[in-house]
PDB file of C-alpha atoms in Angstrom:
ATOM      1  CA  UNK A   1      71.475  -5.836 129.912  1.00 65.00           C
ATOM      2  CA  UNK A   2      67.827  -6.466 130.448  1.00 75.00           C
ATOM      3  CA  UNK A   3      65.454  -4.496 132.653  1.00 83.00           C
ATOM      4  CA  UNK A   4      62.315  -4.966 134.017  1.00 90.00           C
ATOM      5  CA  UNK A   5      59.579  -2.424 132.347  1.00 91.00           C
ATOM      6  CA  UNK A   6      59.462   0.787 134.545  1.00 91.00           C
ATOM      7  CA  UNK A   7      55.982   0.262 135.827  1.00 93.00           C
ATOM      8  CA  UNK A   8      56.699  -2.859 137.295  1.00 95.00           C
ATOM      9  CA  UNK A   9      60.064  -1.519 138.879  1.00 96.00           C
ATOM     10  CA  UNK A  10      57.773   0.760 140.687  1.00 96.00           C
ATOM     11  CA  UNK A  11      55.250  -0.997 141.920  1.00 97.00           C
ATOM     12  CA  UNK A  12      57.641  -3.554 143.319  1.00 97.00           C
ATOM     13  CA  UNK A  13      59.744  -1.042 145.288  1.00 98.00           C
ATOM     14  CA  UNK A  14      56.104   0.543 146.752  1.00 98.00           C
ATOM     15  CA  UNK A  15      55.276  -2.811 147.932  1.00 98.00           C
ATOM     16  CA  UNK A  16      58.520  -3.130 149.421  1.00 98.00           C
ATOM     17  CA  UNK A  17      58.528   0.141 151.242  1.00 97.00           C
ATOM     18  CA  UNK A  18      54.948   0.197 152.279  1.00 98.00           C
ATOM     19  CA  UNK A  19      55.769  -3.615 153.623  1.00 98.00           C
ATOM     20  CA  UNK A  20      58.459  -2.838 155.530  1.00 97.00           C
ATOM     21  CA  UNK A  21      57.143   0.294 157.064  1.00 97.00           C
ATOM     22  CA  UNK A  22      54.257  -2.553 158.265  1.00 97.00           C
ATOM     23  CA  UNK A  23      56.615  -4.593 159.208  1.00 97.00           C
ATOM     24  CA  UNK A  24      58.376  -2.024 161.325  1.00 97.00           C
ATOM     25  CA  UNK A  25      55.480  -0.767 163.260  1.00 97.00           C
ATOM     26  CA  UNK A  26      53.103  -3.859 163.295  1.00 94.00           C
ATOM     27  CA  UNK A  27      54.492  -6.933 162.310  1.00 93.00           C
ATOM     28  CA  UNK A  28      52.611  -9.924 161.385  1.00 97.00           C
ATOM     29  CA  UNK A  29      53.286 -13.316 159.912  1.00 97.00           C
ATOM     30  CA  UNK A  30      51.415 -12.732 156.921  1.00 98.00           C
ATOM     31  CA  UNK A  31      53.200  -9.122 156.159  1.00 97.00           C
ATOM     32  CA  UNK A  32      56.141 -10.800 156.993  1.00 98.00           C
ATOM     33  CA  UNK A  33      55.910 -13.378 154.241  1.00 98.00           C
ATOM     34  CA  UNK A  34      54.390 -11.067 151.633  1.00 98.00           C
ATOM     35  CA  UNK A  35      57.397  -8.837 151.988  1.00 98.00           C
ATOM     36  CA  UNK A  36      59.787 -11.238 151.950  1.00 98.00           C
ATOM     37  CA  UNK A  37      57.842 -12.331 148.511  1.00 98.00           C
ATOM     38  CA  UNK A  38      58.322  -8.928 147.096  1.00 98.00           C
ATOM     39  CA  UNK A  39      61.878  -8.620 147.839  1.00 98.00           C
ATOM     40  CA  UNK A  40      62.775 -11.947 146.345  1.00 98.00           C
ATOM     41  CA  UNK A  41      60.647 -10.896 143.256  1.00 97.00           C
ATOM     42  CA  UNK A  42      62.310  -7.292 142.825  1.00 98.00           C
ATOM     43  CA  UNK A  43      65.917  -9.429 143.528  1.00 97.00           C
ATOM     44  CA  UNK A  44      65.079 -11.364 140.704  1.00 96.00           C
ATOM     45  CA  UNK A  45      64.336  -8.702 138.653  1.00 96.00           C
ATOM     46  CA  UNK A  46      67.409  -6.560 139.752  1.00 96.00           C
ATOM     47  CA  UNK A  47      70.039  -9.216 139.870  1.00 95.00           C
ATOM     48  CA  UNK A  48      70.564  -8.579 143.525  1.00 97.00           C
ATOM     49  CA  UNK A  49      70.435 -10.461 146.808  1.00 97.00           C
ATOM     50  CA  UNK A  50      69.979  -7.960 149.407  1.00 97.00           C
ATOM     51  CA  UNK A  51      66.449  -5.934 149.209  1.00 97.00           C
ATOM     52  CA  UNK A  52      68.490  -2.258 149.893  1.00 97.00           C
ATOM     53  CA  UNK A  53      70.735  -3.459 146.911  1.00 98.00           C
ATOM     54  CA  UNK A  54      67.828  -4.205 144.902  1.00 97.00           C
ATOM     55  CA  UNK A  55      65.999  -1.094 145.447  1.00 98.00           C
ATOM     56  CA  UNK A  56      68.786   1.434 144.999  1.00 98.00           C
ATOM     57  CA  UNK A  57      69.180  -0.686 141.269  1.00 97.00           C
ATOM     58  CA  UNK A  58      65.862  -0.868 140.791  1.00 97.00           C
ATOM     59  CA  UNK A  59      65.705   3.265 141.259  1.00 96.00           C
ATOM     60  CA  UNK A  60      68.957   3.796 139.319  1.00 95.00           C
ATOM     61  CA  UNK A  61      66.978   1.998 136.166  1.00 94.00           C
ATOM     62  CA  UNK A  62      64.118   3.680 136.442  1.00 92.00           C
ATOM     63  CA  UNK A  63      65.913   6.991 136.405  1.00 91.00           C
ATOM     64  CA  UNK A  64      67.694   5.853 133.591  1.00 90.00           C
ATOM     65  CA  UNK A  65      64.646   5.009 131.405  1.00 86.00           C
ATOM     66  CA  UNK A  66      62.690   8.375 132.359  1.00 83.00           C
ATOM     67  CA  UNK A  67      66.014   9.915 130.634  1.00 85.00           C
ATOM     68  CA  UNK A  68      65.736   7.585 127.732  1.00 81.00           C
ATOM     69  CA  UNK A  69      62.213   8.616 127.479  1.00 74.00           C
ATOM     70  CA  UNK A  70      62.204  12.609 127.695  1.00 66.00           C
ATOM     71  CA  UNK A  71      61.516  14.521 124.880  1.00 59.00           C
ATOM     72  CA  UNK A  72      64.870  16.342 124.452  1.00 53.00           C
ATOM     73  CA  UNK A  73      62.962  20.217 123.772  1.00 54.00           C
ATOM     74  CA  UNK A  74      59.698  21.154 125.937  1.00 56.00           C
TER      75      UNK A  74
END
């Protein structure tokens, strides 16, 4: 399966998030739109169609590459 490189992952659920929490407490057209871009993008990226969907895959994967990439011995 292919994944989208951690650092993208990342910023793409922190746009989400800070979006919606816009969105929540002072919506506009414009924020509206822009997170409704970002959640299509990390969709895309996740294989999902729901934004929650996409951001608890987009988490898992990131958790799973921080494993991959841990030195096993401090």
């Amino acid at each position: 399966m292919i994944t989208a490189h951690p650092s993208l992952l990342r910023d793409l659920i922190e746009r989400c998030e800070t979006l919606s929490r816009c969105v929540a407490t002072l919506p506009s057209a414009d924020t509206v739109r822009r997170l409704e871009d970002a959640a299509y993008t990390l969709c895309v990226v996740t294989g999902t169609r729901e934004l929650d969907t996409a951001l608890f895959v987009a988490r898992r994967q990131m958790a799973a590459a921080m494993r991959r990439h841990q030195p096993l011995h401090p």
